PDB file of C-alpha atoms and ligand atoms in Angstrom:
ATOM      1  CA  MET Z1037     -15.093-117.022   8.031  1.00 89.00           C
ATOM      2  CA  LYS Z1038     -14.955-113.285   8.144  1.00 95.00           C
ATOM      3  CA  SER Z1039     -12.417-110.499   7.177  1.00 97.00           C
ATOM      4  CA  ILE Z1040     -11.916-107.899   9.267  1.00 98.00           C
ATOM      5  CA  ALA Z1041     -10.445-104.524   8.565  1.00 98.00           C
ATOM      6  CA  SER Z1042     -10.126-101.139  10.341  1.00 98.00           C
ATOM      7  CA  ALA Z1043      -9.170 -97.703   9.594  1.00 98.00           C
ATOM      8  CA  PRO Z1044      -8.747 -94.353  11.471  1.00 98.00           C
ATOM      9  CA  GLY Z1045     -10.793 -91.359  11.173  1.00 98.00           C
ATOM     10  CA  LYS Z1046      -8.269 -88.102  10.301  1.00 97.00           C
ATOM     11  CA  ILE Z1047      -8.370 -84.285  10.902  1.00 97.00           C
ATOM     12  CA  ILE Z1048      -6.851 -81.830   8.365  1.00 98.00           C
ATOM     13  CA  LEU Z1049      -4.073 -79.675   9.745  1.00 97.00           C
ATOM     14  CA  PHE Z1050      -3.754 -77.318   6.941  1.00 98.00           C
ATOM     15  CA  GLY Z1051      -5.162 -76.834   3.353  1.00 98.00           C
ATOM     16  CA  GLU Z1052      -8.647 -78.399   3.165  1.00 98.00           C
ATOM     17  CA  HIS Z1053     -10.554 -76.975   0.143  1.00 98.00           C
ATOM     18  CA  PHE Z1054      -7.374 -75.602  -1.379  1.00 98.00           C
ATOM     19  CA  VAL Z1055      -6.054 -79.922  -2.027  1.00 97.00           C
ATOM     20  CA  VAL Z1056      -9.361 -79.935  -4.045  1.00 96.00           C
ATOM     21  CA  HIS Z1057      -7.545 -77.063  -6.381  1.00 97.00           C
ATOM     22  CA  GLY Z1058      -4.060 -78.418  -6.704  1.00 96.00           C
ATOM     23  CA  THR Z1059      -2.313 -77.325  -3.587  1.00 97.00           C
ATOM     24  CA  LYS Z1060      -0.487 -79.621  -0.974  1.00 96.00           C
ATOM     25  CA  ALA Z1061      -2.304 -80.289   2.498  1.00 97.00           C
ATOM     26  CA  ILE Z1062      -1.388 -81.691   6.189  1.00 97.00           C
ATOM     27  CA  LEU Z1063      -3.258 -84.581   7.712  1.00 97.00           C
ATOM     28  CA  ALA Z1064      -3.003 -86.795  10.513  1.00 96.00           C
ATOM     29  CA  ALA Z1065      -5.061 -89.955  11.369  1.00 96.00           C
ATOM     30  CA  ILE Z1066      -6.452 -90.154  14.708  1.00 96.00           C
ATOM     31  CA  ASP Z1067      -7.420 -92.552  17.375  1.00 94.00           C
ATOM     32  CA  LYS Z1068     -10.908 -93.138  16.200  1.00 96.00           C
ATOM     33  CA  ARG Z1069     -11.456 -95.819  14.167  1.00 97.00           C
ATOM     34  CA  VAL Z1070     -14.332 -97.619  11.685  1.00 98.00           C
ATOM     35  CA  THR Z1071     -14.322-101.397  11.751  1.00 98.00           C
ATOM     36  CA  VAL Z1072     -15.901-103.114   8.800  1.00 98.00           C
ATOM     37  CA  THR Z1073     -16.508-107.176   8.907  1.00 98.00           C
ATOM     38  CA  SER Z1074     -17.648-109.138   5.355  1.00 97.00           C
ATOM     39  CA  THR Z1075     -18.856-112.580   5.233  1.00 97.00           C
ATOM     40  CA  LEU Z1076     -19.973-114.232   2.432  1.00 96.00           C
ATOM     41  CA  THR Z1077     -23.347-116.041   2.779  1.00 95.00           C
ATOM     42  CA  GLU Z1078     -25.882-117.680   0.442  1.00 94.00           C
ATOM     43  CA  ASP Z1079     -28.652-115.112  -0.069  1.00 92.00           C
ATOM     44  CA  LYS Z1080     -27.706-113.704  -3.716  1.00 92.00           C
ATOM     45  CA  THR Z1081     -28.046-110.269  -1.407  1.00 96.00           C
ATOM     46  CA  ILE Z1082     -25.739-107.858  -0.213  1.00 96.00           C
ATOM     47  CA  LYS Z1083     -26.606-106.859   3.214  1.00 97.00           C
ATOM     48  CA  VAL Z1084     -25.394-103.821   4.978  1.00 97.00           C
ATOM     49  CA  ASN Z1085     -25.535-103.323   8.895  1.00 97.00           C
ATOM     50  CA  SER Z1086     -24.450-100.235  10.578  1.00 94.00           C
ATOM     51  CA  GLU Z1087     -25.596 -97.746  13.109  1.00 90.00           C
ATOM     52  CA  LEU Z1088     -27.060 -95.686  10.276  1.00 86.00           C
ATOM     53  CA  GLY Z1089     -29.477 -98.823   9.523  1.00 91.00           C
ATOM     54  CA  THR Z1090     -30.088-101.627   7.552  1.00 95.00           C
ATOM     55  CA  LEU Z1091     -29.928-102.326   3.868  1.00 96.00           C
ATOM     56  CA  GLU Z1092     -30.470-105.302   2.050  1.00 96.00           C
ATOM     57  CA  VAL Z1093     -30.410-105.481  -1.736  1.00 96.00           C
ATOM     58  CA  PRO Z1094     -30.149-108.347  -4.912  1.00 95.00           C
ATOM     59  CA  ILE Z1095     -26.294-108.547  -5.803  1.00 92.00           C
ATOM     60  CA  SER Z1096     -25.376-106.702  -8.752  1.00 86.00           C
ATOM     61  CA  SER Z1097     -27.984-103.562  -7.474  1.00 91.00           C
ATOM     62  CA  SER Z1098     -26.889-100.658  -8.727  1.00 93.00           C
ATOM     63  CA  TYR Z1099     -24.914 -98.385  -6.198  1.00 95.00           C
ATOM     64  CA  GLU Z1100     -27.194 -95.422  -7.541  1.00 94.00           C
ATOM     65  CA  ALA Z1101     -30.045 -96.547  -5.769  1.00 92.00           C
ATOM     66  CA  ALA Z1102     -28.945 -96.475  -2.535  1.00 93.00           C
ATOM     67  CA  LYS Z1103     -28.665 -94.116  -0.041  1.00 91.00           C
ATOM     68  CA  SER Z1104     -25.839 -91.906  -0.472  1.00 89.00           C
ATOM     69  CA  GLU Z1105     -24.498 -93.416   2.876  1.00 90.00           C
ATOM     70  CA  PHE Z1106     -25.204 -96.931   1.406  1.00 95.00           C
ATOM     71  CA  ARG Z1107     -23.457 -96.605  -2.302  1.00 97.00           C
ATOM     72  CA  PRO Z1108     -19.724 -97.160  -1.454  1.00 97.00           C
ATOM     73  CA  PHE Z1109     -20.384-100.222   0.235  1.00 97.00           C
ATOM     74  CA  ILE Z1110     -22.855-101.556  -2.829  1.00 97.00           C
ATOM     75  CA  TYR Z1111     -20.314-100.692  -5.175  1.00 97.00           C
ATOM     76  CA  LEU Z1112     -17.396-102.723  -3.370  1.00 97.00           C
ATOM     77  CA  ALA Z1113     -19.324-105.545  -2.918  1.00 96.00           C
ATOM     78  CA  ASN Z1114     -20.377-105.899  -6.910  1.00 94.00           C
ATOM     79  CA  LYS Z1115     -16.764-104.927  -7.934  1.00 95.00           C
ATOM     80  CA  MET Z1116     -15.582-108.117  -5.541  1.00 94.00           C
ATOM     81  CA  ILE Z1117     -18.410-110.092  -6.700  1.00 92.00           C
ATOM     82  CA  ASN Z1118     -18.202-109.309 -10.617  1.00 89.00           C
ATOM     83  CA  SER Z1119     -14.043-110.680 -10.338  1.00 87.00           C
ATOM     84  CA  ASN Z1120     -15.563-113.873  -7.866  1.00 85.00           C
ATOM     85  CA  GLN Z1121     -17.998-116.192  -9.823  1.00 79.00           C
ATOM     86  CA  ASN Z1122     -18.367-118.323  -6.805  1.00 84.00           C
ATOM     87  CA  VAL Z1123     -19.842-115.877  -4.633  1.00 89.00           C
ATOM     88  CA  ASN Z1124     -23.515-115.561  -4.228  1.00 91.00           C
ATOM     89  CA  GLY Z1125     -24.079-112.928  -1.384  1.00 94.00           C
ATOM     90  CA  LEU Z1126     -22.087-110.547   1.166  1.00 96.00           C
ATOM     91  CA  GLU Z1127     -22.913-109.336   4.495  1.00 97.00           C
ATOM     92  CA  ILE Z1128     -20.919-106.446   6.048  1.00 98.00           C
ATOM     93  CA  THR Z1129     -21.081-104.745   9.524  1.00 98.00           C
ATOM     94  CA  ILE Z1130     -19.927-101.311   9.994  1.00 98.00           C
ATOM     95  CA  ASP Z1131     -18.920-100.322  13.662  1.00 97.00           C
ATOM     96  CA  SER Z1132     -17.684 -96.725  13.701  1.00 96.00           C
ATOM     97  CA  ASP Z1133     -16.548 -94.889  17.236  1.00 94.00           C
ATOM     98  CA  ILE Z1134     -16.283 -91.636  14.681  1.00 95.00           C
ATOM     99  CA  PRO Z1135     -18.622 -89.276  14.733  1.00 92.00           C
ATOM    100  CA  VAL Z1136     -20.623 -88.767  11.155  1.00 90.00           C
ATOM    101  CA  GLY Z1137     -20.851 -85.630   9.170  1.00 88.00           C
ATOM    102  CA  VAL Z1138     -18.566 -83.510  11.135  1.00 91.00           C
ATOM    103  CA  GLY Z1139     -15.170 -83.685   8.893  1.00 91.00           C
ATOM    104  CA  LEU Z1140     -13.335 -86.060  11.064  1.00 96.00           C
ATOM    105  CA  GLY Z1141     -12.886 -88.533   8.148  1.00 94.00           C
ATOM    106  CA  SER Z1142     -16.017 -90.946   9.043  1.00 95.00           C
ATOM    107  CA  SER Z1143     -16.885 -91.766   5.399  1.00 95.00           C
ATOM    108  CA  SER Z1144     -13.148 -92.117   3.974  1.00 97.00           C
ATOM    109  CA  ALA Z1145     -12.315 -94.348   7.007  1.00 98.00           C
ATOM    110  CA  CYS Z1146     -15.722 -96.311   6.137  1.00 98.00           C
ATOM    111  CA  CYS Z1147     -14.541 -96.756   2.154  1.00 98.00           C
ATOM    112  CA  VAL Z1148     -10.657 -97.747   2.991  1.00 98.00           C
ATOM    113  CA  ALA Z1149     -12.022-100.377   6.122  1.00 98.00           C
ATOM    114  CA  ALA Z1150     -14.940-101.910   4.097  1.00 98.00           C
ATOM    115  CA  THR Z1151     -12.241-102.211   0.604  1.00 98.00           C
ATOM    116  CA  GLY Z1152      -9.329-103.940   3.082  1.00 98.00           C
ATOM    117  CA  SER Z1153     -12.502-106.150   4.269  1.00 98.00           C
ATOM    118  CA  ILE Z1154     -14.179-106.924   1.482  1.00 97.00           C
ATOM    119  CA  PHE Z1155     -11.444-107.303  -0.959  1.00 95.00           C
ATOM    120  CA  GLY Z1156      -9.654-109.072   1.848  1.00 95.00           C
ATOM    121  CA  LEU Z1157     -12.102-111.999   1.652  1.00 94.00           C
ATOM    122  CA  PHE Z1158      -9.847-113.788  -0.914  1.00 89.00           C
ATOM    123  CA  LYS Z1159      -6.323-112.443  -0.065  1.00 87.00           C
ATOM    124  CA  GLU Z1160      -4.284-109.680   0.961  1.00 88.00           C
ATOM    125  CA  TRP Z1161      -4.056-106.370  -0.839  1.00 92.00           C
ATOM    126  CA  SER Z1162      -1.581-103.664  -0.464  1.00 95.00           C
ATOM    127  CA  SER Z1163      -2.195-100.600   1.083  1.00 96.00           C
ATOM    128  CA  GLU Z1164      -1.787 -98.556  -2.749  1.00 96.00           C
ATOM    129  CA  GLU Z1165      -4.654-101.220  -3.898  1.00 97.00           C
ATOM    130  CA  ILE Z1166      -6.644-100.567  -1.149  1.00 97.00           C
ATOM    131  CA  LEU Z1167      -5.948 -96.659  -1.488  1.00 98.00           C
ATOM    132  CA  LYS Z1168      -6.579 -96.622  -5.502  1.00 98.00           C
ATOM    133  CA  ILE Z1169     -10.446 -98.626  -4.815  1.00 98.00           C
ATOM    134  CA  SER Z1170     -11.437 -96.914  -1.720  1.00 98.00           C
ATOM    135  CA  ILE Z1171     -11.032 -93.319  -3.700  1.00 98.00           C
ATOM    136  CA  GLU Z1172     -13.549 -94.917  -6.054  1.00 98.00           C
ATOM    137  CA  ALA Z1173     -15.922 -96.107  -3.257  1.00 98.00           C
ATOM    138  CA  GLU Z1174     -15.775 -92.279  -1.597  1.00 97.00           C
ATOM    139  CA  LYS Z1175     -16.373 -91.084  -5.406  1.00 97.00           C
ATOM    140  CA  THR Z1176     -19.913 -92.572  -5.139  1.00 96.00           C
ATOM    141  CA  ILE Z1177     -20.889 -89.999  -2.516  1.00 93.00           C
ATOM    142  CA  PHE Z1178     -18.681 -87.209  -3.460  1.00 92.00           C
ATOM    143  CA  PRO Z1179     -16.884 -87.432  -7.025  1.00 92.00           C
ATOM    144  CA  ASP Z1180     -14.353 -84.084  -6.239  1.00 91.00           C
ATOM    145  CA  THR Z1181     -12.602 -85.891  -3.604  1.00 94.00           C
ATOM    146  CA  SER Z1182      -9.134 -84.819  -3.416  1.00 95.00           C
ATOM    147  CA  GLY Z1183      -8.347 -88.262  -1.994  1.00 96.00           C
ATOM    148  CA  ALA Z1184      -6.428 -86.813   0.514  1.00 97.00           C
ATOM    149  CA  ASP Z1185      -8.446 -88.062   3.373  1.00 97.00           C
ATOM    150  CA  CYS Z1186      -8.557 -92.118   2.300  1.00 98.00           C
ATOM    151  CA  THR Z1187      -5.282 -91.811   1.813  1.00 98.00           C
ATOM    152  CA  VAL Z1188      -3.813 -90.522   5.490  1.00 97.00           C
ATOM    153  CA  CYS Z1189      -6.866 -93.188   6.506  1.00 98.00           C
ATOM    154  CA  THR Z1190      -4.920 -95.574   4.843  1.00 98.00           C
ATOM    155  CA  TYR Z1191      -1.698 -94.978   5.440  1.00 97.00           C
ATOM    156  CA  GLY Z1192      -2.204 -93.220   9.423  1.00 96.00           C
ATOM    157  CA  GLY Z1193       0.355 -91.061  10.771  1.00 94.00           C
ATOM    158  CA  MET Z1194       0.907 -87.429   9.667  1.00 94.00           C
ATOM    159  CA  ILE Z1195       1.710 -87.065   6.121  1.00 95.00           C
ATOM    160  CA  GLU Z1196       1.983 -83.946   3.452  1.00 95.00           C
ATOM    161  CA  TYR Z1197      -0.572 -84.987   0.714  1.00 96.00           C
ATOM    162  CA  PRO Z1198      -0.250 -85.653  -1.751  1.00 95.00           C
ATOM    163  CA  SER Z1199       3.035 -87.256  -0.456  1.00 91.00           C
ATOM    164  CA  ILE Z1200       2.459 -90.536   1.523  1.00 88.00           C
ATOM    165  CA  GLU Z1201       5.456 -89.989   3.413  1.00 85.00           C
ATOM    166  CA  LYS Z1202       4.826 -89.424   7.009  1.00 87.00           C
ATOM    167  CA  ILE Z1203       6.411 -86.702   9.107  1.00 88.00           C
ATOM    168  CA  GLY Z1204       7.602 -87.193  12.047  1.00 77.00           C
ATOM    169  CA  ASN Z1205       6.717 -84.581  14.156  1.00 65.00           C
ATOM    170  CA  THR Z1206       9.217 -83.918  16.874  1.00 61.00           C
ATOM    171  CA  PHE Z1207       7.188 -82.107  18.899  1.00 67.00           C
ATOM    172  CA  ASP Z1208       4.227 -83.035  21.317  1.00 72.00           C
ATOM    173  CA  LEU Z1209       1.113 -81.447  19.219  1.00 81.00           C
ATOM    174  CA  ASN Z1210      -1.574 -80.976  22.011  1.00 79.00           C
ATOM    175  CA  LEU Z1211      -4.089 -80.928  19.685  1.00 91.00           C
ATOM    176  CA  LEU Z1212      -7.615 -80.872  20.695  1.00 94.00           C
ATOM    177  CA  ILE Z1213     -10.878 -81.218  18.333  1.00 96.00           C
ATOM    178  CA  ALA Z1214     -13.718 -79.292  19.065  1.00 96.00           C
ATOM    179  CA  ASN Z1215     -17.444 -80.842  17.434  1.00 96.00           C
ATOM    180  CA  SER Z1216     -19.654 -77.671  16.876  1.00 96.00           C
ATOM    181  CA  MET Z1217     -22.596 -80.109  16.881  1.00 95.00           C
ATOM    182  CA  ILE Z1218     -23.785 -79.034  13.282  1.00 94.00           C
ATOM    183  CA  LEU Z1219     -23.550 -81.638  10.518  1.00 92.00           C
ATOM    184  CA  HIS Z1220     -22.184 -80.477   7.061  1.00 90.00           C
ATOM    185  CA  ASN Z1221     -22.371 -81.640   3.641  1.00 90.00           C
ATOM    186  CA  THR Z1222     -18.733 -81.861   2.182  1.00 92.00           C
ATOM    187  CA  LYS Z1223     -19.915 -81.834  -1.232  1.00 91.00           C
ATOM    188  CA  ASN Z1224     -21.899 -78.890  -1.043  1.00 94.00           C
ATOM    189  CA  SER Z1225     -19.222 -77.165   0.801  1.00 96.00           C
ATOM    190  CA  VAL Z1226     -16.650 -77.741  -2.024  1.00 95.00           C
ATOM    191  CA  GLU Z1227     -19.424 -76.367  -4.566  1.00 96.00           C
ATOM    192  CA  LYS Z1228     -19.602 -73.262  -2.752  1.00 97.00           C
ATOM    193  CA  VAL Z1229     -15.760 -73.045  -2.840  1.00 98.00           C
ATOM    194  CA  ASN Z1230     -16.005 -73.587  -6.836  1.00 97.00           C
ATOM    195  CA  LYS Z1231     -18.635 -70.952  -6.690  1.00 98.00           C
ATOM    196  CA  PHE Z1232     -16.328 -68.350  -5.161  1.00 98.00           C
ATOM    197  CA  LYS Z1233     -13.064 -69.153  -7.187  1.00 98.00           C
ATOM    198  CA  GLU Z1234     -15.444 -68.571 -10.656  1.00 98.00           C
ATOM    199  CA  ASN Z1235     -16.100 -65.169  -9.170  1.00 98.00           C
ATOM    200  CA  ASN Z1236     -12.913 -64.030  -7.783  1.00 98.00           C
ATOM    201  CA  GLU Z1237     -10.411 -66.028 -10.158  1.00 97.00           C
ATOM    202  CA  GLU Z1238      -7.426 -63.817  -9.010  1.00 98.00           C
ATOM    203  CA  ARG Z1239      -7.975 -64.122  -5.377  1.00 98.00           C
ATOM    204  CA  PHE Z1240      -8.563 -67.805  -5.594  1.00 98.00           C
ATOM    205  CA  SER Z1241      -5.392 -68.381  -7.299  1.00 98.00           C
ATOM    206  CA  GLN Z1242      -3.916 -66.088  -4.871  1.00 98.00           C
ATOM    207  CA  LEU Z1243      -4.842 -67.649  -1.978  1.00 98.00           C
ATOM    208  CA  CYS Z1244      -4.103 -70.933  -3.221  1.00 98.00           C
ATOM    209  CA  ASP Z1245      -0.282 -69.737  -3.681  1.00 98.00           C
ATOM    210  CA  LEU Z1246      -0.360 -68.196   0.038  1.00 98.00           C
ATOM    211  CA  GLU Z1247      -1.712 -71.667   1.488  1.00 98.00           C
ATOM    212  CA  THR Z1248       1.433 -73.350  -0.585  1.00 97.00           C
ATOM    213  CA  LYS Z1249       3.774 -71.108   1.179  1.00 98.00           C
ATOM    214  CA  LEU Z1250       2.383 -71.451   4.439  1.00 98.00           C
ATOM    215  CA  ILE Z1251       2.300 -75.397   4.394  1.00 97.00           C
ATOM    216  CA  ASP Z1252       6.228 -74.673   3.482  1.00 96.00           C
ATOM    217  CA  GLU Z1253       6.634 -72.690   6.338  1.00 97.00           C
ATOM    218  CA  VAL Z1254       4.634 -75.369   8.093  1.00 96.00           C
ATOM    219  CA  ILE Z1255       7.168 -77.903   7.646  1.00 94.00           C
ATOM    220  CA  THR Z1256       9.904 -75.732   8.556  1.00 94.00           C
ATOM    221  CA  ALA Z1257       8.574 -75.066  12.119  1.00 94.00           C
ATOM    222  CA  MET Z1258       7.813 -78.591  12.309  1.00 92.00           C
ATOM    223  CA  LYS Z1259      11.636 -79.477  11.899  1.00 90.00           C
ATOM    224  CA  ASN Z1260      12.817 -76.572  13.846  1.00 91.00           C
ATOM    225  CA  ASN Z1261      10.271 -77.950  17.037  1.00 89.00           C
ATOM    226  CA  ASP Z1262       8.675 -74.498  16.757  1.00 93.00           C
ATOM    227  CA  THR Z1263       4.920 -74.694  18.323  1.00 93.00           C
ATOM    228  CA  THR Z1264       4.408 -71.262  18.243  1.00 95.00           C
ATOM    229  CA  THR Z1265       4.780 -70.644  14.417  1.00 97.00           C
ATOM    230  CA  PHE Z1266       2.888 -73.992  14.020  1.00 96.00           C
ATOM    231  CA  GLY Z1267      -0.177 -72.527  15.912  1.00 96.00           C
ATOM    232  CA  LEU Z1268      -0.016 -68.885  14.176  1.00 97.00           C
ATOM    233  CA  LYS Z1269       0.037 -70.742  10.188  1.00 98.00           C
ATOM    234  CA  MET Z1270      -2.986 -72.363  11.977  1.00 98.00           C
ATOM    235  CA  SER Z1271      -4.801 -69.165  12.761  1.00 97.00           C
ATOM    236  CA  GLU Z1272      -3.526 -67.630   9.366  1.00 98.00           C
ATOM    237  CA  ASN Z1273      -4.844 -70.940   7.317  1.00 98.00           C
ATOM    238  CA  GLN Z1274      -8.457 -70.249   9.235  1.00 98.00           C
ATOM    239  CA  LYS Z1275      -8.517 -66.800   7.706  1.00 98.00           C
ATOM    240  CA  TYR Z1276      -8.123 -67.701   4.132  1.00 98.00           C
ATOM    241  CA  LEU Z1277     -10.828 -70.348   5.146  1.00 98.00           C
ATOM    242  CA  GLU Z1278     -12.984 -67.784   6.329  1.00 97.00           C
ATOM    243  CA  GLU Z1279     -12.182 -65.793   3.136  1.00 98.00           C
ATOM    244  CA  ILE Z1280     -13.818 -68.431   0.994  1.00 98.00           C
ATOM    245  CA  GLN Z1281     -16.690 -68.747   3.136  1.00 97.00           C
ATOM    246  CA  VAL Z1282     -16.826 -72.069   4.884  1.00 97.00           C
ATOM    247  CA  SER Z1283     -16.825 -70.709   8.088  1.00 96.00           C
ATOM    248  CA  ASN Z1284     -19.942 -69.326   9.946  1.00 95.00           C
ATOM    249  CA  ASP Z1285     -20.617 -67.586  12.897  1.00 95.00           C
ATOM    250  CA  THR Z1286     -20.521 -70.854  15.567  1.00 96.00           C
ATOM    251  CA  LEU Z1287     -17.481 -71.917  14.271  1.00 97.00           C
ATOM    252  CA  HIS Z1288     -15.925 -68.235  14.270  1.00 96.00           C
ATOM    253  CA  GLY Z1289     -17.342 -68.200  17.584  1.00 95.00           C
ATOM    254  CA  MET Z1290     -15.480 -71.219  18.738  1.00 96.00           C
ATOM    255  CA  ILE Z1291     -12.066 -70.069  17.447  1.00 96.00           C
ATOM    256  CA  SER Z1292     -12.142 -66.587  18.986  1.00 95.00           C
ATOM    257  CA  THR Z1293     -13.034 -68.426  22.238  1.00 94.00           C
ATOM    258  CA  LEU Z1294      -9.941 -71.052  22.300  1.00 94.00           C
ATOM    259  CA  ASN Z1295      -7.625 -68.377  20.852  1.00 89.00           C
ATOM    260  CA  GLU Z1296      -7.144 -67.335  24.510  1.00 88.00           C
ATOM    261  CA  ILE Z1297      -5.770 -69.924  25.557  1.00 94.00           C
ATOM    262  CA  SER Z1298      -4.036 -71.730  22.427  1.00 95.00           C
ATOM    263  CA  LEU Z1299      -1.177 -70.729  20.078  1.00 96.00           C
ATOM    264  CA  GLY Z1300      -3.708 -71.049  17.096  1.00 96.00           C
ATOM    265  CA  SER Z1301      -7.088 -72.511  16.048  1.00 96.00           C
ATOM    266  CA  LYS Z1302      -8.967 -73.394  12.727  1.00 97.00           C
ATOM    267  CA  ILE Z1303     -11.500 -75.423  11.231  1.00 97.00           C
ATOM    268  CA  THR Z1304     -10.726 -79.163  10.419  1.00 97.00           C
ATOM    269  CA  GLY Z1305     -12.270 -80.588   7.197  1.00 96.00           C
ATOM    270  CA  ALA Z1306     -15.288 -78.551   5.037  1.00 95.00           C
ATOM    271  CA  GLY Z1307     -15.852 -76.546   7.110  1.00 95.00           C
ATOM    272  CA  ASP Z1308     -20.185 -74.787   7.514  1.00 95.00           C
ATOM    273  CA  GLY Z1309     -20.330 -76.983  10.415  1.00 95.00           C
ATOM    274  CA  GLY Z1310     -18.414 -79.955  11.672  1.00 96.00           C
ATOM    275  CA  CYS Z1311     -15.078 -79.917  13.713  1.00 97.00           C
ATOM    276  CA  ILE Z1312     -12.387 -77.123  14.791  1.00 97.00           C
ATOM    277  CA  ILE Z1313      -8.883 -78.002  15.873  1.00 97.00           C
ATOM    278  CA  ALA Z1314      -6.725 -75.953  18.567  1.00 96.00           C
ATOM    279  CA  LEU Z1315      -3.549 -76.342  19.440  1.00 95.00           C
ATOM    280  CA  VAL Z1316      -4.381 -75.732  23.317  1.00 93.00           C
ATOM    281  CA  LYS Z1317      -1.518 -74.113  25.570  1.00 90.00           C
ATOM    282  CA  ASP Z1318       0.162 -76.536  27.949  1.00 85.00           C
ATOM    283  CA  GLY Z1319      -2.165 -77.305  31.362  1.00 87.00           C
ATOM    284  CA  ASN Z1320      -4.883 -75.499  29.528  1.00 90.00           C
ATOM    285  CA  VAL Z1321      -6.896 -78.382  28.002  1.00 88.00           C
ATOM    286  CA  ASN Z1322      -9.182 -78.593  30.984  1.00 89.00           C
ATOM    287  CA  LYS Z1323     -10.552 -75.210  30.710  1.00 91.00           C
ATOM    288  CA  VAL Z1324     -12.083 -76.205  27.040  1.00 91.00           C
ATOM    289  CA  PRO Z1325     -15.336 -77.418  28.291  1.00 89.00           C
ATOM    290  CA  ALA Z1326     -16.106 -74.568  30.415  1.00 91.00           C
ATOM    291  CA  LEU Z1327     -15.419 -71.928  27.685  1.00 92.00           C
ATOM    292  CA  LEU Z1328     -16.912 -73.985  24.852  1.00 92.00           C
ATOM    293  CA  GLY Z1329     -20.023 -75.069  26.930  1.00 89.00           C
ATOM    294  CA  LYS Z1330     -22.153 -77.920  27.282  1.00 87.00           C
ATOM    295  CA  ASP Z1331     -23.928 -78.236  24.027  1.00 91.00           C
ATOM    296  CA  LYS Z1332     -20.331 -78.709  22.261  1.00 93.00           C
ATOM    297  CA  GLU Z1333     -18.312 -82.206  22.487  1.00 92.00           C
ATOM    298  CA  CYS Z1334     -14.684 -81.742  22.615  1.00 93.00           C
ATOM    299  CA  PHE Z1335     -11.552 -84.416  22.902  1.00 90.00           C
ATOM    300  CA  SER Z1336      -8.054 -84.292  22.559  1.00 89.00           C
ATOM    301  CA  ALA Z1337      -6.668 -85.872  19.122  1.00 85.00           C
ATOM    302  CA  LYS Z1338      -3.906 -88.633  19.372  1.00 89.00           C
ATOM    303  CA  ILE Z1339      -2.008 -89.595  16.154  1.00 92.00           C
ATOM    304  CA  ASP Z1340      -2.965 -92.942  15.054  1.00 93.00           C
ATOM    305  CA  THR Z1341       0.520 -94.514  13.260  1.00 92.00           C
ATOM    306  CA  LYS Z1342      -1.219 -97.796  12.182  1.00 95.00           C
ATOM    307  CA  GLY Z1343      -3.573 -96.808   9.027  1.00 97.00           C
ATOM    308  CA  ILE Z1344      -5.887 -99.758   8.170  1.00 98.00           C
ATOM    309  CA  VAL Z1345      -5.408-103.077   9.713  1.00 97.00           C
ATOM    310  CA  TRP Z1346      -6.894-106.053   8.484  1.00 96.00           C
ATOM    311  CA  SER Z1347      -7.343-109.902   9.549  1.00 94.00           C
ATOM    312  CA  LYS Z1348      -9.097-112.900   9.035  1.00 90.00           C
ATOM    313  CA  ILE Z1349     -10.839-115.051  11.579  1.00 89.00           C
TER     314      ILE Z1349
HETATM  315  O1  PMV Y2045     -15.179 -82.650   5.961  1.00 75.37           O
HETATM  316  P1  PMV Y2045     -14.655 -83.600   4.894  1.00 75.37           P
HETATM  317  O2  PMV Y2045     -13.869 -84.908   6.272  1.00 75.37           O
HETATM  318  O3  PMV Y2045     -15.472 -84.428   4.329  1.00 75.37           O
HETATM  319  O4  PMV Y2045     -12.982 -82.971   4.359  1.00 75.37           O
HETATM  320  C1  PMV Y2045     -13.175 -82.543   3.094  1.00 75.37           C
HETATM  321  C2  PMV Y2045     -11.722 -81.953   2.734  1.00 75.37           C
HETATM  322  C3  PMV Y2045     -12.204 -81.122   1.720  1.00 75.37           C
HETATM  323  O5  PMV Y2045     -10.699 -80.429   1.150  1.00 75.37           O
HETATM  324  C4  PMV Y2045     -13.067 -80.130   1.837  1.00 75.37           C
HETATM  325  C5  PMV Y2045     -12.628 -82.188   0.456  1.00 75.37           C
HETATM  326  C6  PMV Y2045     -11.659 -83.219  -0.400  1.00 75.37           C
HETATM  327  O6  PMV Y2045     -11.501 -84.036  -0.909  1.00 75.37           O
HETATM  328  O7  PMV Y2045     -10.075 -83.125   0.371  1.00 75.37           O
END
């Protein structure tokens, strides 16, 4: 018997970093997924197979001893084994089409899909339960997570975090994702922003207020079908991200290049590398590869509406 769960990756449209400090954020799940398959074994081990390698450890091994990319799986496997006395071992296989380490929610989607798959071996769980446990799993890699990423990967669609209510966007968001191909480390970027906050308390608090106002304006723009304002707000948000120093020359260069054919563009996720998103003007998408150059990867983002999907065979 296999328990299979898949969850989508995500983009942060507005509010990354500030969301860690209590502001709202707007996120959307995207049509790239990770699938986790779990099978019970008799081996008294937890085995994890992924494109990052294979790990096999005795059951009850501490997750802290594992490399960070394996920790959530060991944490989740032990949590499940501890609450089911007749489980001897577990094999977990991860298949993903979400690029790793570039701000598209690969680790959150893994945590959500792994929770659904591992815990789904015995019963179907509610989305609320899966979300709660997946955030615990993500904290084994990144203790300060806002929880926004796991939330959108669980529920799908576009959400105004911390609400899980889906935003029904009335206009067609022609969003393009471009990968700088520079890996980033969310924990390091968040720590850097914490330092910025410590050294610039008053300005950081102003920026949080500005971000809150900006998100309210974006919600109004969406209600009014106003793509121009939506794009302008992306570029305004990018200025706040530059001020807290999570951009760099490569990202800045990509954003400036795309501005001539976009209504707005910005970093998505932690920054310091990873991806940018651009609201490309109609008919301009095919110009992007030539503008950015061959060394950057770009693709259109479609919004996933399903969130976590689970099955048992
Ligand atoms: O780059 P990512 O996908 O790890 O996104 C991080 C988003 C932050 O706001 C910087 C952190 C968080 O937990 O919300």
